Amino acid sequence: MSERKLKHIELFAGCGGMSLGLEKAGFELYFANELSPMAGETFAYNMLGEDLDNLSRQKTPSAKVKWIKSQYPQEELIRRLRENPFQAAEKGEFSDLVSLEDIKGKLLIGDIDNLLKFFDDNPHIVEQIRNEDIDLLSGGPPCQGFSLAGRRIKDDHKNLLPLSFARFAGLTRPKAVLLENVKGITSPFDEGGEKYYAWLEVSKAFAIQGYVPVCMMLNSKFFGVAQNRPRFIMMAYREDIFNRIFALYEENPILNVSMQFYELVNENLDDVLNIGIKDFRYYDIDHYPELFDGVIFPEITNREGDFVSVLEAIGDIRRTEIKYKVSTIKKGYSGKLNTTFTNKYHETGFIHNHEPRNHNFGTKARFRFYQVINEFQNGLKKGAVDLFTGKSIDEDTKEKLTVAFLNYNLYFNGENGEFYKKPKTLTEVDNLLKTIPTKKHSQRALLEYEPAPAQLTIPDDLCHYHMENLRTLTVREMARFQSFPDWFVFRSKVTTGGDGRKFEVPQYTQVGNAVPPLLALKLGEVVYKLLTE
């Protein structure tokens, strides 16, 4: 990491994964914005050293976290931390924002459109931010339904957020933009009989604002993250900056394609909807690995056969009854995370967020079945899942399954409690199956020698790979898959349910929604290199 720091604004900041990686890459946070106060509590604790929970109990307003709009005054921080952010955006009467001093170096909690409204009402603050010469604007807004055509964006406020992101770039004029999103953004959706590609629409929106987009589809596992996590990435450079980059790498075909698209958009602003999928492209790491060389795209660090496995990621903290000291975890994947990312604010002590959830016998017995069927071959695994979820299977498959189960210790319940044993008869297996049915199709056990599957925000969908751990994963284990260091503490509620699901962002969701810090570091290194060159 260079000593020279570049200035960085983070939108849709979540719990801080992107900011943590970019900080290591050489970017200094100018300010951040996050809608959820629950995710914001984690961001503030780790990235700003602000303990909002402690301040709320002391009834002391935060100096580093400001609310764009809230239904409660600053003194009622405890209520702000559990506030529905959508209600705050609509009905909030209180705002902490007055001048640039309320923004610079702060985390701003609230809706980005309310922040844009504040900027519209205070153009002198926008001018002050522009004068700061911001290097990078980053974030991951929901994009899957976005279209410049306008019909579908009226149905869901989230589909407007890419437009808000692009407008924010147009206002503040950073040198570069970094956008992260799910793979689904590349799948077409239908709007009034027309097919639209959200990634292409997003690229147009930034081109209209004066940014030349460079787009890619990558996977976190290629960059040292213990997770099979495909993600769409757009790096966009302000036209004057792009021209200087282009002068350095004018033979690069990626840059030529981007410039042609940018010029096409700006020459056809009145007819931009007719610019289609034939006019631009993104580069998939699976098809063009040679382009991911650290020049325009991040450099691949791990290839097939060298991906970080589940065992490497969480094998050293398998026993949740043990308290693990962060300072003693120095080797392997976890040691790399703990030394790569610096803890600036808090004593490390023991790792947090590693409390297991309690399960009844039926759940544990099912988890054991999921572990066992990972060993099955020749289509038997699918047959076992169908059997669990109530689908009909033919008698031949059922008999093959039960015979296969005879070779493994299953989990039973008897007069003396719960225990493992190998069944001796097909009847024992069949009777056990009848007592633990499920309608869940998404549940599965981890494969210990493979990267973890794409991170899920619902903790019940994955169970541990080891037979002595018939449980879902802890927040810490899921954070390991996302490449968070062990000193990074997740705050607020662990999980949620009921109506809270509509607006609460508990710890599991914070982890699942985050940008892996290792991936953010690799992306940040490329942007840093191009900007400083």
XYZ file of C-alpha atoms in Angstrom:
533
model
C 0.000 0.000 0.000
C 1.335 3.401 -0.997
C 1.791 6.178 1.539
C -0.196 8.541 -0.662
C -3.876 8.446 0.300
C -6.655 9.011 -2.227
C -10.059 10.362 -1.155
C -13.030 8.049 -1.249
C -16.813 8.368 -0.790
C -18.797 5.194 -0.088
C -22.525 4.940 -0.844
C -24.656 1.920 0.122
C -21.843 1.256 2.579
C -23.436 -1.650 4.458
C -21.341 -2.963 7.318
C -18.044 -1.829 5.753
C -16.607 -4.611 3.581
C -15.922 -2.377 0.591
C -14.492 0.438 2.716
C -12.211 -1.944 4.617
C -10.700 -3.281 1.406
C -10.372 0.132 -0.222
C -8.690 1.526 2.886
C -5.988 -1.122 2.567
C -5.654 -0.303 -1.132
C -4.771 3.299 -0.292
C -8.092 5.130 -0.088
C -9.065 7.371 2.809
C -12.767 7.639 3.582
C -14.105 11.153 3.022
C -17.621 10.154 4.094
C -20.011 7.212 3.798
C -23.764 6.768 3.456
C -25.841 3.767 4.528
C -29.611 3.434 4.738
C -29.792 0.902 7.593
C -28.916 2.040 11.128
C -28.263 -1.611 12.020
C -25.609 -2.079 9.341
C -24.424 1.445 10.121
C -23.776 0.447 13.728
C -21.291 -2.188 12.543
C -19.680 0.220 10.074
C -19.279 2.899 12.745
C -17.733 0.504 15.266
C -15.097 -0.934 12.930
C -14.397 1.843 10.431
C -14.816 4.928 12.636
C -14.232 3.586 16.151
C -17.666 4.794 17.275
C -19.572 2.566 19.729
C -23.168 3.588 19.058
C -24.624 1.044 21.468
C -22.573 2.446 24.345
C -23.422 6.033 23.386
C -27.121 5.186 23.201
C -27.093 3.795 26.750
C -25.337 6.950 27.928
C -27.900 9.037 25.997
C -25.030 10.795 24.239
C -25.280 11.869 20.561
C -22.682 10.488 18.177
C -19.932 12.765 16.886
C -19.064 10.549 13.909
C -22.473 9.267 12.788
C -25.130 11.683 11.567
C -28.706 11.060 10.496
C -29.901 12.602 7.242
C -33.486 12.300 8.492
C -34.964 10.701 11.597
C -38.208 10.646 13.493
C -36.208 11.117 16.697
C -33.839 13.834 17.961
C -30.094 13.234 18.420
C -30.498 12.530 22.133
C -32.714 9.513 21.392
C -29.952 7.491 19.742
C -31.309 4.231 21.145
C -34.543 4.739 19.186
C -32.682 5.854 16.069
C -30.735 2.588 16.033
C -33.966 0.570 15.802
C -35.823 2.964 13.522
C -37.467 1.842 10.290
C -35.310 3.727 7.742
C -38.100 3.845 5.171
C -40.401 5.573 7.644
C -37.558 7.912 8.606
C -37.030 8.845 4.955
C -40.715 9.690 4.558
C -41.719 11.098 7.948
C -38.469 12.155 9.618
C -38.593 15.650 11.128
C -35.039 15.767 12.470
C -31.797 16.151 10.511
C -28.217 16.422 11.768
C -26.922 17.973 8.544
C -26.192 21.686 8.414
C -22.711 22.183 6.984
C -19.813 20.269 5.451
C -18.475 19.605 8.960
C -21.506 17.360 9.531
C -20.494 15.300 6.484
C -16.701 15.161 6.246
C -15.281 12.066 7.941
C -18.757 10.930 8.973
C -21.147 8.068 8.350
C -24.486 9.462 7.180
C -27.469 7.252 8.024
C -30.461 7.538 5.730
C -31.865 7.426 2.234
C -29.540 8.571 -0.570
C -32.368 10.562 -2.148
C -32.778 12.568 1.050
C -29.040 13.247 0.887
C -29.376 14.375 -2.727
C -32.250 16.664 -1.687
C -29.974 18.195 0.982
C -27.328 18.763 -1.706
C -29.912 20.337 -4.025
C -30.857 22.747 -1.231
C -27.200 23.471 -0.393
C -25.245 23.858 -3.649
C -22.395 25.564 -1.797
C -21.716 22.285 0.057
C -21.644 20.412 -3.247
C -19.123 22.950 -4.510
C -17.011 22.415 -1.391
C -17.032 18.647 -1.963
C -16.056 19.121 -5.611
C -13.166 21.294 -4.496
C -11.919 18.377 -2.386
C -11.118 16.584 -5.668
C -12.606 13.207 -4.670
C -10.785 10.290 -6.270
C -13.311 7.471 -5.969
C -17.036 6.976 -5.433
C -18.006 3.376 -4.666
C -21.105 1.384 -3.761
C -23.437 -1.480 -4.542
C -26.995 -0.236 -5.167
C -29.736 -2.750 -6.013
C -29.795 -2.717 -9.828
C -31.623 -5.806 -11.073
C -34.806 -4.007 -12.170
C -33.270 -0.739 -13.315
C -34.232 0.666 -16.708
C -33.966 4.125 -18.215
C -37.257 3.351 -19.978
C -38.985 4.326 -16.766
C -41.984 2.015 -16.519
C -40.668 -0.562 -14.118
C -38.736 1.875 -11.939
C -42.055 3.294 -10.719
C -42.972 -0.057 -9.213
C -40.084 -0.322 -6.770
C -38.097 2.467 -5.134
C -34.992 0.265 -5.137
C -34.956 0.284 -8.935
C -34.348 4.043 -8.877
C -31.204 3.763 -6.785
C -28.741 3.289 -9.689
C -30.043 6.569 -11.122
C -29.480 8.223 -7.738
C -25.963 6.762 -7.654
C -25.209 8.121 -11.135
C -26.653 11.535 -10.283
C -24.504 11.614 -7.130
C -21.454 11.034 -9.333
C -22.572 13.831 -11.629
C -22.886 16.199 -8.667
C -19.646 15.424 -6.841
C -17.493 14.625 -9.923
C -15.096 11.996 -8.509
C -12.334 10.804 -10.802
C -13.608 7.208 -10.755
C -16.645 5.137 -9.795
C -16.692 1.528 -8.572
C -20.010 -0.334 -8.637
C -20.550 -3.888 -7.376
C -23.660 -5.989 -7.936
C -25.014 -9.532 -8.160
C -24.678 -11.709 -11.246
C -28.424 -11.363 -11.840
C -27.916 -7.826 -13.114
C -26.742 -9.386 -16.412
C -29.959 -11.375 -16.972
C -32.563 -9.579 -19.116
C -35.908 -8.600 -17.676
C -39.089 -7.810 -19.564
C -40.593 -4.350 -19.454
C -43.698 -3.883 -21.555
C -42.673 -6.577 -24.010
C -39.129 -5.209 -24.374
C -36.035 -6.895 -22.996
C -33.740 -4.751 -20.872
C -30.354 -5.532 -19.386
C -29.893 -3.747 -16.094
C -26.080 -3.739 -16.339
C -26.323 -2.005 -19.720
C -28.860 0.521 -18.442
C -26.611 1.324 -15.481
C -23.659 1.789 -17.848
C -25.714 4.222 -19.937
C -26.741 6.176 -16.833
C -23.110 6.779 -15.872
C -22.093 7.539 -19.454
C -24.758 10.245 -19.532
C -23.163 11.724 -16.406
C -19.766 11.890 -18.106
C -18.199 8.574 -17.007
C -16.715 5.944 -19.308
C -17.693 2.476 -18.012
C -15.492 -0.628 -17.998
C -17.482 -3.732 -17.072
C -16.587 -7.220 -15.933
C -18.018 -10.369 -14.395
C -15.659 -11.896 -11.894
C -15.745 -14.377 -9.042
C -14.365 -13.774 -5.549
C -12.727 -17.210 -5.441
C -10.154 -16.040 -8.024
C -8.933 -13.372 -5.590
C -8.303 -15.409 -2.452
C -11.823 -15.288 -0.998
C -13.107 -18.621 0.355
C -16.346 -18.330 -1.556
C -17.766 -19.078 -4.986
C -19.284 -15.614 -5.393
C -19.830 -14.321 -8.957
C -20.231 -10.544 -9.095
C -20.724 -7.862 -11.729
C -18.285 -4.979 -11.415
C -18.339 -1.639 -13.205
C -15.370 0.697 -13.011
C -16.186 4.051 -14.613
C -13.751 6.883 -15.131
C -14.538 10.567 -15.607
C -13.983 11.406 -19.274
C -10.861 13.512 -18.731
C -9.329 10.833 -16.494
C -10.262 8.075 -18.940
C -8.553 9.960 -21.765
C -5.336 10.044 -19.751
C -5.604 6.321 -18.988
C -6.342 5.662 -22.647
C -3.181 7.538 -23.622
C -1.173 5.095 -21.482
C -2.902 1.946 -22.806
C -4.290 2.990 -26.186
C -3.753 -0.476 -27.666
C -5.922 -2.086 -24.975
C -9.110 -3.489 -26.604
C -11.137 -3.141 -23.394
C -10.639 0.614 -23.342
C -11.461 0.949 -27.040
C -14.816 -0.802 -26.567
C -15.645 1.419 -23.582
C -14.785 4.646 -25.401
C -16.889 3.676 -28.420
C -19.863 2.957 -26.158
C -19.422 6.236 -24.277
C -19.317 8.236 -27.495
C -22.360 6.387 -28.853
C -24.413 7.213 -25.747
C -23.487 10.883 -25.756
C -24.090 11.236 -29.498
C -27.586 9.736 -29.097
C -28.910 11.206 -25.849
C -32.393 11.611 -27.353
C -32.437 8.010 -28.519
C -30.439 6.266 -25.785
C -33.002 3.467 -25.321
C -32.175 2.131 -28.771
C -28.585 1.499 -27.740
C -28.672 -2.229 -27.097
C -26.715 -5.241 -25.958
C -24.893 -5.357 -29.319
C -23.282 -1.982 -28.586
C -21.387 -2.836 -25.415
C -20.052 -5.806 -23.509
C -18.714 -6.973 -20.176
C -15.812 -9.410 -19.816
C -16.386 -12.655 -17.909
C -13.404 -13.948 -15.940
C -14.337 -17.540 -16.816
C -14.031 -16.797 -20.539
C -11.276 -14.174 -20.567
C -8.968 -14.936 -17.617
C -5.989 -13.506 -19.521
C -7.522 -10.006 -19.270
C -7.448 -10.131 -15.467
C -3.779 -9.238 -15.245
C -3.752 -6.210 -12.956
C -3.672 -3.627 -15.754
C -7.307 -2.672 -16.385
C -8.921 -5.545 -14.483
C -7.713 -6.921 -11.115
C -5.060 -9.607 -11.224
C -6.062 -13.209 -10.555
C -4.328 -14.583 -7.447
C -5.970 -18.022 -7.133
C -6.794 -20.416 -9.952
C -8.558 -23.770 -10.298
C -7.030 -26.168 -7.803
C -5.822 -23.314 -5.618
C -9.114 -21.847 -4.434
C -9.467 -21.368 -0.663
C -11.655 -24.153 0.728
C -14.251 -24.228 3.488
C -11.855 -26.321 5.592
C -9.082 -23.714 5.246
C -11.497 -20.919 6.070
C -13.235 -22.219 9.204
C -11.565 -25.484 10.204
C -9.530 -23.794 12.927
C -12.636 -22.454 14.754
C -14.855 -25.519 14.447
C -15.441 -25.867 18.193
C -17.696 -23.025 19.244
C -17.331 -23.814 22.963
C -13.719 -22.606 22.815
C -12.803 -18.931 23.070
C -10.281 -18.133 20.354
C -7.822 -15.263 20.753
C -7.481 -13.139 17.643
C -3.784 -12.537 18.372
C -3.025 -16.270 18.163
C -4.602 -16.695 14.711
C -1.602 -15.889 12.499
C -1.345 -18.681 9.947
C -3.229 -19.783 6.881
C -6.209 -18.023 5.353
C -7.502 -16.538 8.615
C -4.046 -15.346 9.621
C -3.697 -13.598 6.277
C -6.993 -11.766 6.822
C -6.012 -10.706 10.342
C -2.681 -9.275 9.227
C -3.816 -7.797 5.907
C -6.526 -5.621 7.432
C -5.561 -3.364 10.311
C -7.627 -2.944 13.459
C -7.236 0.730 14.334
C -9.751 1.260 17.093
C -10.352 -1.657 19.460
C -8.447 -4.223 21.487
C -8.570 -7.525 19.681
C -9.144 -9.982 22.558
C -11.301 -12.987 21.691
C -13.170 -13.378 18.425
C -16.800 -12.262 18.518
C -19.952 -13.387 16.697
C -19.176 -17.103 17.064
C -22.164 -18.230 19.134
C -23.950 -21.301 17.719
C -27.703 -21.433 17.313
C -29.751 -24.136 19.036
C -31.481 -26.818 16.974
C -33.985 -29.548 17.785
C -33.371 -33.207 17.054
C -35.165 -33.198 13.707
C -33.051 -30.341 12.390
C -29.807 -31.938 13.540
C -30.771 -35.302 12.039
C -31.541 -33.600 8.725
C -28.221 -31.764 8.845
C -26.472 -35.097 9.275
C -28.279 -36.388 6.199
C -27.124 -33.355 4.193
C -23.547 -34.049 5.279
C -23.840 -37.701 4.270
C -25.407 -37.133 0.858
C -22.493 -34.910 -0.125
C -20.640 -38.218 -0.442
C -23.210 -39.749 -2.804
C -22.500 -40.279 -6.500
C -24.382 -41.171 -9.697
C -27.449 -39.035 -9.125
C -28.217 -40.392 -5.667
C -27.696 -36.966 -4.097
C -30.587 -35.503 -6.081
C -32.716 -38.493 -5.186
C -31.984 -37.942 -1.494
C -32.960 -34.262 -1.688
C -36.186 -35.210 -3.472
C -36.893 -37.749 -0.762
C -36.400 -35.163 2.009
C -38.562 -32.552 0.374
C -41.517 -34.814 -0.295
C -41.069 -35.417 -4.003
C -41.959 -38.853 -5.325
C -39.053 -41.071 -6.306
C -39.107 -44.505 -7.859
C -38.672 -47.577 -5.701
C -35.334 -48.497 -7.290
C -33.814 -45.122 -6.345
C -35.286 -45.321 -2.853
C -33.742 -48.752 -2.298
C -30.338 -47.586 -3.595
C -30.514 -44.628 -1.242
C -31.316 -46.619 1.844
C -28.549 -49.117 1.039
C -26.112 -46.227 0.636
C -27.133 -44.794 4.007
C -26.162 -48.091 5.687
C -22.508 -47.133 5.206
C -22.673 -43.935 7.269
C -23.268 -42.893 10.853
C -26.661 -41.222 10.991
C -28.193 -39.285 13.870
C -30.861 -40.991 15.967
C -32.931 -40.241 19.038
C -33.749 -42.875 21.668
C -34.558 -43.419 25.314
C -31.022 -42.465 26.336
C -30.901 -39.329 24.229
C -29.437 -38.460 20.841
C -26.619 -40.470 19.292
C -24.764 -41.445 16.094
C -24.826 -44.964 14.700
C -24.717 -46.867 11.446
C -28.162 -48.273 10.705
C -28.300 -52.035 10.298
C -31.484 -52.323 8.261
C -33.299 -50.398 5.558
C -36.270 -50.120 7.919
C -34.217 -48.096 10.409
C -33.289 -45.628 7.681
C -36.836 -45.432 6.376
C -38.287 -44.842 9.840
C -35.760 -42.091 10.534
C -36.567 -40.372 7.244
C -40.258 -40.360 8.101
C -39.602 -38.480 11.363
C -37.569 -35.649 9.809
C -39.321 -34.494 6.615
C -38.719 -30.989 5.258
C -40.103 -28.765 2.510
C -36.903 -26.715 2.271
C -35.206 -27.152 -1.082
C -32.308 -24.778 -0.411
C -30.761 -26.486 2.613
C -27.425 -28.224 2.150
C -24.173 -29.002 3.921
C -20.901 -27.338 3.072
C -18.338 -29.188 0.969
C -15.188 -28.963 3.065
C -12.683 -29.071 0.195
C -14.496 -26.528 -1.996
C -15.030 -22.772 -1.572
C -18.269 -21.912 0.207
C -21.319 -21.340 -2.013
C -22.453 -17.796 -2.761
C -23.077 -16.101 0.591
C -26.631 -16.374 1.838
C -28.325 -13.956 4.188
C -30.623 -16.675 5.586
C -28.575 -18.677 8.126
C -30.783 -21.773 8.015
C -29.817 -22.655 4.444
C -26.306 -23.923 5.152
C -25.044 -26.351 7.744
C -21.517 -27.242 8.827
C -19.532 -29.921 6.987
C -18.320 -31.804 10.101
C -20.386 -34.607 11.650
C -19.717 -33.300 15.165
C -21.221 -29.944 14.161
C -24.858 -30.529 13.300
C -25.641 -26.835 13.165
C -25.913 -23.817 10.956
C -22.936 -21.531 10.582
C -22.123 -18.802 13.046
C -21.887 -15.180 11.953
C -18.107 -15.434 12.358
C -17.850 -18.451 10.072
C -19.880 -16.708 7.390
C -17.684 -13.633 7.845
C -14.594 -15.816 7.269
C -16.056 -16.929 3.924
C -16.517 -13.256 3.052
C -12.848 -12.556 3.990
C -13.523 -10.357 7.028
C -10.711 -10.405 9.611
C -11.493 -11.897 13.006
C -11.173 -8.546 14.809
C -14.078 -7.140 12.792
C -17.102 -7.138 15.125
C -20.664 -7.317 13.824
C -23.107 -5.281 15.871
C -26.879 -5.038 16.377
C -29.265 -8.041 16.317
C -27.999 -11.454 15.220
C -31.067 -12.341 13.165
C -34.643 -11.183 12.678
C -38.092 -12.328 11.636
C -41.686 -11.313 11.046
C -42.304 -7.737 9.932
C -38.733 -6.879 10.901
C -37.522 -8.624 7.757
C -38.901 -5.720 5.714
C -36.419 -3.217 7.075
C -34.049 -4.759 9.635
C -30.491 -5.713 8.644
C -29.199 -8.091 11.349
C -25.706 -9.544 11.534
C -26.233 -12.485 9.176
C -27.683 -10.161 6.538
C -24.903 -7.638 7.044
C -22.349 -10.348 6.289
C -24.262 -11.769 3.335
C -24.779 -8.367 1.712
C -21.184 -7.210 2.149
C -18.527 -6.833 -0.501
C -15.683 -9.214 0.477
C -12.843 -7.003 1.767
C -10.220 -9.049 -0.122
C -12.102 -8.491 -3.375
C -12.496 -4.776 -2.614
C -8.746 -4.619 -1.961
C -7.931 -6.144 -5.360
C -10.380 -3.837 -7.153
C -9.076 -0.845 -5.219
C -5.470 -1.637 -6.140
C -6.302 -1.435 -9.849
C -8.180 1.861 -9.521
C -5.417 3.282 -7.317
C -2.752 2.285 -9.851
C -4.612 3.825 -12.787
C -5.385 7.057 -10.950
C -1.857 7.542 -9.660
C -0.338 6.655 -13.051
